[in-house]
GROMACS .gro file of C-alpha atoms in nm:
model
  237
    1MET     CA    1  -0.414   1.540   0.352
    2THR     CA    2  -0.332   1.335   0.043
    3ALA     CA    3  -0.401   1.430  -0.320
    4SER     CA    4  -0.342   1.209  -0.622
    5SER     CA    5  -0.396   1.243  -0.995
    6LEU     CA    6  -0.369   0.987  -1.276
    7LEU     CA    7  -0.343   1.077  -1.643
    8ARG     CA    8  -0.396   0.791  -1.890
    9PRO     CA    9  -0.496   0.965  -2.215
   10PHE     CA   10  -0.547   0.651  -2.425
   11GLY     CA   11  -0.695   0.416  -2.165
   12ARG     CA   12  -0.411   0.175  -2.229
   13GLY     CA   13  -0.049   0.259  -2.298
   14PRO     CA   14   0.137   0.537  -2.113
   15SER     CA   15   0.027   0.692  -1.785
   16LEU     CA   16   0.145   0.965  -1.550
   17ARG     CA   17   0.067   0.958  -1.179
   18LEU     CA   18   0.137   1.231  -0.924
   19THR     CA   19   0.073   1.203  -0.551
   20GLY     CA   20   0.135   1.463  -0.282
   21LEU     CA   21   0.075   1.444   0.092
   22VAL     CA   22   0.096   1.655   0.404
   23HIS     CA   23   0.027   1.489   0.740
   24LYS     CA   24   0.024   1.745   1.021
   25GLN     CA   25   0.057   1.637   1.384
   26LEU     CA   26  -0.153   1.822   1.640
   27GLN     CA   27   0.124   1.835   1.900
   28LEU     CA   28   0.452   1.679   1.779
   29SER     CA   29   0.549   1.901   1.485
   30ALA     CA   30   0.885   1.720   1.456
   31TYR     CA   31   0.686   1.428   1.310
   32ASP     CA   32   0.498   1.628   1.047
   33LEU     CA   33   0.525   1.433   0.722
   34ALA     CA   34   0.521   1.572   0.368
   35GLY     CA   35   0.597   1.406   0.039
   36LEU     CA   36   0.577   1.402  -0.338
   37SER     CA   37   0.564   1.091  -0.561
   38PRO     CA   38   0.565   1.120  -0.942
   39ALA     CA   39   0.545   0.799  -1.148
   40LEU     CA   40   0.550   0.693  -1.513
   41GLY     CA   41   0.376   0.374  -1.623
   42TRP     CA   42   0.265   0.165  -1.917
   43GLN     CA   43  -0.030  -0.073  -1.948
   44LEU     CA   44  -0.104  -0.345  -2.202
   45SER     CA   45  -0.444  -0.510  -2.177
   46GLY     CA   46  -0.699  -0.713  -2.368
   47PRO     CA   47  -1.043  -0.860  -2.293
   48ARG     CA   48  -0.897  -1.137  -2.075
   49TYR     CA   49  -0.551  -1.026  -1.967
   50GLY     CA   50  -0.345  -0.727  -1.858
   51LEU     CA   51   0.015  -0.626  -1.790
   52GLN     CA   52   0.132  -0.310  -1.616
   53GLY     CA   53   0.469  -0.161  -1.526
   54GLU     CA   54   0.561   0.159  -1.342
   55TYR     CA   55   0.866   0.356  -1.232
   56GLY     CA   56   0.827   0.609  -0.953
   57PHE     CA   57   1.031   0.836  -0.730
   58ASP     CA   58   0.942   0.914  -0.367
   59TYR     CA   59   1.052   1.217  -0.167
   60ARG     CA   60   0.959   1.243   0.201
   61ALA     CA   61   1.028   1.516   0.456
   62LEU     CA   62   0.992   1.459   0.829
   63GLY     CA   63   0.958   1.769   1.043
   64TRP     CA   64   1.012   1.963   0.717
   65SER     CA   65   1.365   1.819   0.681
   66SER     CA   66   1.467   1.571   0.411
   67PHE     CA   67   1.390   1.220   0.537
   68LEU     CA   68   1.376   0.973   0.246
   69LEU     CA   69   1.466   0.952  -0.123
   70ALA     CA   70   1.358   0.635  -0.304
   71HIS     CA   71   1.337   0.493  -0.655
   72ARG     CA   72   1.046   0.254  -0.702
   73LEU     CA   73   0.961  -0.021  -0.955
   74PHE     CA   74   0.626  -0.199  -0.986
   75ALA     CA   75   0.495  -0.472  -1.218
   76SER     CA   76   0.166  -0.662  -1.223
   77GLY     CA   77  -0.033  -0.894  -1.445
   78TRP     CA   78  -0.379  -1.050  -1.444
   79VAL     CA   79  -0.590  -1.304  -1.632
   80ASN     CA   80  -0.971  -1.317  -1.639
   81LEU     CA   81  -1.125  -1.665  -1.647
   82GLU     CA   82  -1.499  -1.597  -1.664
   83ARG     CA   83  -1.590  -1.504  -1.304
   84LEU     CA   84  -1.242  -1.583  -1.168
   85THR     CA   85  -0.950  -1.339  -1.190
   86LEU     CA   86  -0.593  -1.448  -1.115
   87SER     CA   87  -0.327  -1.181  -1.060
   88GLY     CA   88   0.023  -1.128  -0.935
   89SER     CA   89   0.240  -0.825  -0.855
   90TYR     CA   90   0.597  -0.737  -0.762
   91PHE     CA   91   0.754  -0.418  -0.629
   92ALA     CA   92   1.101  -0.299  -0.537
   93ARG     CA   93   1.193   0.026  -0.363
   94PHE     CA   94   1.554   0.139  -0.334
   95GLU     CA   95   1.552   0.353  -0.021
   96SER     CA   96   1.804   0.616   0.086
   97TYR     CA   97   1.722   0.751   0.432
   98GLN     CA   98   1.880   1.075   0.545
   99SER     CA   99   2.063   1.185   0.860
  100ASP     CA  100   2.001   0.974   1.172
  101TRP     CA  101   1.771   0.740   0.977
  102GLU     CA  102   2.052   0.628   0.742
  103PRO     CA  103   2.083   0.272   0.892
  104PHE     CA  104   1.733   0.197   0.755
  105SER     CA  105   1.855   0.250   0.396
  106GLY     CA  106   1.842  -0.050   0.166
  107THR     CA  107   1.607  -0.234  -0.067
  108LEU     CA  108   1.246  -0.318   0.015
  109GLN     CA  109   1.082  -0.566  -0.220
  110GLY     CA  110   0.785  -0.798  -0.224
  111GLY     CA  111   0.530  -0.989  -0.425
  112GLU     CA  112   0.171  -1.100  -0.395
  113ALA     CA  113  -0.044  -1.369  -0.560
  114ARG     CA  114  -0.420  -1.313  -0.564
  115ALA     CA  115  -0.743  -1.483  -0.675
  116ALA     CA  116  -1.081  -1.308  -0.690
  117LEU     CA  117  -1.424  -1.453  -0.765
  118ARG     CA  118  -1.723  -1.248  -0.877
  119LEU     CA  119  -2.057  -1.361  -0.731
  120GLY     CA  120  -2.332  -1.134  -0.860
  121PRO     CA  121  -2.284  -0.789  -0.705
  122ALA     CA  122  -2.016  -0.925  -0.470
  123ARG     CA  123  -1.648  -0.996  -0.524
  124VAL     CA  124  -1.453  -1.223  -0.289
  125GLY     CA  125  -1.074  -1.235  -0.298
  126VAL     CA  126  -0.786  -1.410  -0.121
  127ALA     CA  127  -0.416  -1.326  -0.145
  128TYR     CA  128  -0.077  -1.415   0.000
  129HIS     CA  129   0.223  -1.182   0.016
  130LEU     CA  130   0.596  -1.216   0.080
  131SER     CA  131   0.822  -0.916   0.152
  132ARG     CA  132   1.189  -0.862   0.227
  133ASP     CA  133   1.353  -0.548   0.367
  134SER     CA  134   1.731  -0.561   0.324
  135ALA     CA  135   1.855  -0.271   0.535
  136LYS     CA  136   2.219  -0.173   0.582
  137THR     CA  137   2.196  -0.279   0.944
  138SER     CA  138   2.108  -0.650   0.976
  139GLU     CA  139   1.905  -0.604   1.294
  140LEU     CA  140   1.670  -0.376   1.095
  141SER     CA  141   1.631  -0.627   0.807
  142TRP     CA  142   1.330  -0.859   0.802
  143TRP     CA  143   1.116  -1.112   0.618
  144GLU     CA  144   0.737  -1.082   0.623
  145HIS     CA  145   0.458  -1.300   0.484
  146GLY     CA  146   0.090  -1.365   0.536
  147PRO     CA  147  -0.260  -1.406   0.388
  148ARG     CA  148  -0.547  -1.163   0.351
  149ALA     CA  149  -0.911  -1.189   0.243
  150GLU     CA  150  -1.144  -0.924   0.108
  151LEU     CA  151  -1.509  -0.876   0.024
  152LYS     CA  152  -1.643  -0.601  -0.201
  153LEU     CA  153  -2.015  -0.547  -0.255
  154GLY     CA  154  -2.209  -0.314  -0.480
  155LEU     CA  155  -2.526  -0.172  -0.325
  156GLY     CA  156  -2.718  -0.031  -0.617
  157SER     CA  157  -2.563   0.183  -0.887
  158ARG     CA  158  -2.398   0.444  -0.662
  159THR     CA  159  -2.278   0.273  -0.343
  160ARG     CA  160  -1.998   0.024  -0.281
  161VAL     CA  161  -1.875  -0.123   0.047
  162GLY     CA  162  -1.580  -0.344   0.132
  163LEU     CA  163  -1.416  -0.539   0.413
  164GLU     CA  164  -1.059  -0.668   0.436
  165LEU     CA  165  -0.888  -0.888   0.696
  166GLY     CA  166  -0.528  -1.006   0.708
  167VAL     CA  167  -0.247  -1.136   0.924
  168SER     CA  168   0.129  -1.096   0.871
  169TRP     CA  169   0.428  -1.254   1.040
  170ARG     CA  170   0.755  -1.061   1.044
  171SER     CA  171   1.092  -1.197   1.162
  172TYR     CA  172   1.407  -0.985   1.190
  173SER     CA  173   1.740  -1.111   1.063
  174ALA     CA  174   1.956  -1.043   1.368
  175ALA     CA  175   1.931  -0.966   1.736
  176SER     CA  176   1.915  -0.606   1.847
  177GLU     CA  177   2.188  -0.500   2.089
  178THR     CA  178   1.938  -0.276   2.266
  179LEU     CA  179   1.666  -0.541   2.302
  180GLY     CA  180   1.894  -0.840   2.344
  181LEU     CA  181   1.683  -1.047   2.103
  182ALA     CA  182   1.576  -1.075   1.739
  183ARG     CA  183   1.227  -0.931   1.703
  184ALA     CA  184   0.938  -1.147   1.586
  185ASP     CA  185   0.615  -0.957   1.523
  186THR     CA  186   0.260  -1.050   1.426
  187TYR     CA  187   0.024  -0.794   1.270
  188LEU     CA  188  -0.354  -0.836   1.272
  189ASP     CA  189  -0.508  -0.598   1.018
  190GLY     CA  190  -0.862  -0.504   0.927
  191ALA     CA  191  -1.020  -0.239   0.707
  192ALA     CA  192  -1.371  -0.132   0.611
  193LEU     CA  193  -1.463   0.114   0.338
  194ALA     CA  194  -1.764   0.275   0.176
  195GLU     CA  195  -1.784   0.471  -0.150
  196TYR     CA  196  -2.071   0.677  -0.285
  197ASP     CA  197  -2.095   0.839  -0.628
  198LEU     CA  198  -2.205   1.197  -0.566
  199SER     CA  199  -2.232   1.257  -0.942
  200ASP     CA  200  -2.082   1.127  -1.267
  201HIS     CA  201  -1.741   1.267  -1.164
  202TRP     CA  202  -1.738   1.313  -0.785
  203VAL     CA  203  -1.690   1.022  -0.542
  204ALA     CA  204  -1.705   1.032  -0.160
  205ARG     CA  205  -1.507   0.770   0.030
  206PHE     CA  206  -1.483   0.672   0.397
  207SER     CA  207  -1.244   0.409   0.531
  208LEU     CA  208  -1.149   0.276   0.873
  209GLU     CA  209  -0.821   0.087   0.913
  210ALA     CA  210  -0.717  -0.101   1.226
  211ARG     CA  211  -0.399  -0.282   1.328
  212ARG     CA  212  -0.305  -0.481   1.636
  213ALA     CA  213   0.071  -0.543   1.659
  214LEU     CA  214   0.204  -0.825   1.876
  215SER     CA  215   0.575  -0.874   1.942
  216ASN     CA  216   0.822  -1.067   2.154
  217ALA     CA  217   0.954  -0.720   2.244
  218SER     CA  218   0.668  -0.569   2.446
  219SER     CA  219   0.766  -0.210   2.366
  220PHE     CA  220   0.670  -0.273   2.001
  221GLN     CA  221   0.315  -0.384   2.076
  222TYR     CA  222   0.043  -0.136   1.989
  223THR     CA  223  -0.310  -0.082   1.858
  224LYS     CA  224  -0.380   0.163   1.577
  225LEU     CA  225  -0.711   0.292   1.440
  226VAL     CA  226  -0.712   0.527   1.138
  227PRO     CA  227  -1.035   0.678   0.998
  228THR     CA  228  -1.015   0.855   0.659
  229LEU     CA  229  -1.271   1.068   0.479
  230GLY     CA  230  -1.203   1.178   0.123
  231VAL     CA  231  -1.355   1.314  -0.196
  232GLY     CA  232  -1.231   1.226  -0.543
  233TYR     CA  233  -1.290   1.367  -0.890
  234VAL     CA  234  -1.272   1.140  -1.195
  235MET     CA  235  -1.234   1.296  -1.538
  236GLY     CA  236  -1.197   1.115  -1.868
  237LEU     CA  237  -1.005   1.251  -2.166
   0.00000   0.00000   0.00000
């Protein structure tokens, strides 16, 4: 279960975001995940442009023991050119893993450039991202990049659907002593979503996310399918 709230009292300017999550495993309770993420942000925007910045802090517990503490920075900007919107974003997360996970500690950062075109009730977008995870242990550090494409479509005044496809290539910085090689992974991702306005304030949302991971280390190949059903409440001040 995940719950999130966003307070932006003036539309633009300051904002406060709070997200909490509890993911309970049916059998392996040692992998139960819980977390809390407060964030403070600021937004400047006009009819044709926007700038946004945010600082956040992440706390995660795994098996109800402290797992991760992280400070997070995020910045984005966009420009509207009639039907075309150009945008870019950057994030950095300074991660401090606890206990046996400590070798994963380091800095995760990345950026993305995106273009979206509005065609009537539809919106088509393409993007390219580049990420770098600089962990304390070089064999856990990696570079990742890849494109994605998305389609969003409004069906009447209450219903919206979307589809997203992407591919990412990840290469690790050093060979693993256990594997005897430097990992090189490819991720094929897809997602579909549907939203329906139950009322002026309540929104129902269903999403289905899929990933196929390919790797030169066969033990890291997998297929993942994640369905999510949620309800949101939107309130203006």
